[in-house]
Amino acid sequence: MEPLDFSEPSFLPGVTSWRGTEFDPRLTGAVRVAPTETFEGFFVAKIVKAGAEGA
């Protein structure tokens, strides 16, 4: 996972745990977008295939 190079006030870091279940800590590099008048809520992550150039 690669960090994303953009930000908005409604953007939140990715979730690394939920209801007692732990997820990969690299998910903090993802972005959760909270619903606003401009955006519906959604999730964005940039995932690079292992062994790919630049990874």
XYZ file of N, CA and C in Angstrom:
165
model
N 0.844 -1.159 0.000
C 0.000 0.000 0.000
C 0.897 1.232 0.000
N 0.535 2.207 -0.818
C 1.287 3.459 -0.878
C 0.428 4.592 -0.311
N 1.076 5.570 0.328
C 0.323 6.707 0.850
C -0.312 7.512 -0.291
N -1.416 8.147 -0.004
C -2.096 8.994 -0.979
C -1.669 10.440 -0.756
N -1.509 11.182 -1.836
C -0.971 12.537 -1.759
C -2.046 13.619 -1.829
N -3.179 13.432 -1.181
C -4.204 14.458 -1.164
C -4.936 14.423 0.169
N -5.589 15.541 0.487
C -6.268 15.629 1.781
C -7.416 16.623 1.703
N -8.427 16.378 2.466
C -9.582 17.261 2.638
C -10.012 17.132 4.098
N -10.691 18.126 4.638
C -11.122 18.044 6.048
C -11.976 16.816 6.371
N -12.747 16.322 5.398
C -13.620 15.169 5.666
C -12.910 13.832 5.493
N -11.599 13.827 5.133
C -10.851 12.593 4.938
C -10.355 12.077 6.292
N -10.492 10.780 6.510
C -10.063 10.118 7.741
C -9.094 9.000 7.382
N -8.171 8.638 8.297
C -7.261 7.519 7.989
C -8.020 6.198 7.924
N -7.414 5.222 7.264
C -8.009 3.895 7.197
C -8.119 3.268 8.579
N -9.031 2.333 8.711
C -9.296 1.669 9.989
C -8.359 0.473 10.147
N -7.705 0.372 11.299
C -6.823 -0.769 11.558
C -7.432 -1.776 12.527
N -8.579 -1.456 13.076
C -9.316 -2.433 13.899
C -10.792 -2.071 13.878
N -11.625 -3.107 14.052
C -13.078 -2.886 14.051
C -13.723 -3.980 14.877
N -14.429 -3.557 15.906
C -15.177 -4.487 16.770
C -14.322 -5.658 17.243
N -13.088 -5.346 17.681
C -12.213 -6.362 18.252
C -11.364 -7.117 17.250
N -11.535 -6.854 15.966
C -10.730 -7.504 14.934
C -9.633 -6.545 14.491
N -8.379 -7.008 14.495
C -7.241 -6.189 14.084
C -6.959 -6.417 12.598
N -6.690 -5.325 11.874
C -6.342 -5.389 10.457
C -4.900 -4.941 10.270
N -4.395 -5.087 9.067
C -3.027 -4.707 8.741
C -2.811 -3.223 9.067
N -1.766 -2.874 9.831
C -1.525 -1.474 10.201
C -1.235 -0.563 9.014
N -0.871 -1.129 7.875
C -0.635 -0.308 6.681
C -1.909 0.354 6.179
N -3.061 -0.093 6.664
C -4.322 0.517 6.252
C -4.454 1.976 6.677
N -3.596 2.434 7.586
C -3.632 3.857 7.934
C -3.251 4.716 6.730
N -2.597 4.132 5.717
C -2.258 4.852 4.493
C -3.431 5.007 3.546
N -4.535 4.344 3.828
C -5.747 4.477 3.025
C -6.511 5.720 3.493
N -7.555 6.065 2.778
C -8.368 7.229 3.128
C -9.834 6.822 3.167
N -10.504 7.218 4.246
C -11.962 7.097 4.326
C -12.518 8.501 4.147
N -13.502 8.634 3.304
C -14.116 9.935 3.080
C -15.483 9.934 3.741
N -15.628 10.809 4.732
C -16.897 10.924 5.437
C -17.901 11.628 4.519
N -19.161 11.256 4.590
C -20.164 11.920 3.753
C -20.278 13.413 4.085
N -20.363 14.242 3.057
C -20.569 15.686 3.195
C -21.559 16.116 2.115
N -21.777 17.407 1.987
C -22.613 17.899 0.890
C -21.920 17.694 -0.457
N -20.587 17.588 -0.453
C -19.813 17.423 -1.679
C -19.614 15.963 -2.066
N -19.366 15.079 -1.082
C -19.031 13.671 -1.330
C -20.020 12.728 -0.645
N -20.257 11.585 -1.294
C -20.844 10.442 -0.609
C -19.698 9.819 0.184
N -19.971 9.006 1.182
C -18.906 8.330 1.898
C -18.285 7.245 1.035
N -16.951 7.125 1.066
C -16.270 6.052 0.333
C -14.872 5.835 0.891
N -14.173 4.845 0.356
C -12.859 4.398 0.810
C -11.926 4.372 -0.390
N -10.674 4.853 -0.214
C -9.690 4.855 -1.300
C -8.376 4.298 -0.773
N -7.734 3.444 -1.563
C -6.410 2.925 -1.215
C -5.615 2.748 -2.502
N -4.311 2.993 -2.426
C -3.421 2.768 -3.561
C -2.590 1.533 -3.235
N -2.860 0.453 -3.947
C -2.194 -0.821 -3.700
C -1.293 -1.130 -4.881
N -0.028 -1.473 -4.579
C 0.948 -1.796 -5.612
C 1.277 -3.275 -5.504
N 1.250 -3.949 -6.626
C 1.567 -5.371 -6.669
C 3.010 -5.602 -6.229
N 3.251 -6.557 -5.356
C 4.594 -6.885 -4.891
C 5.489 -7.209 -6.079
N 6.705 -6.659 -6.056
C 7.634 -6.885 -7.146
C 7.467 -5.934 -8.297
N 6.442 -5.074 -8.234
C 6.241 -4.093 -9.297
C 7.291 -3.006 -9.190
N 7.656 -2.403 -10.287
C 8.654 -1.336 -10.298
C 8.206 -0.206 -9.373
N 9.126 0.271 -8.522
C 8.814 1.340 -7.588
C 8.229 0.855 -6.278
N 7.978 -0.431 -6.143
C 7.388 -0.964 -4.916
C 8.457 -1.251 -3.892
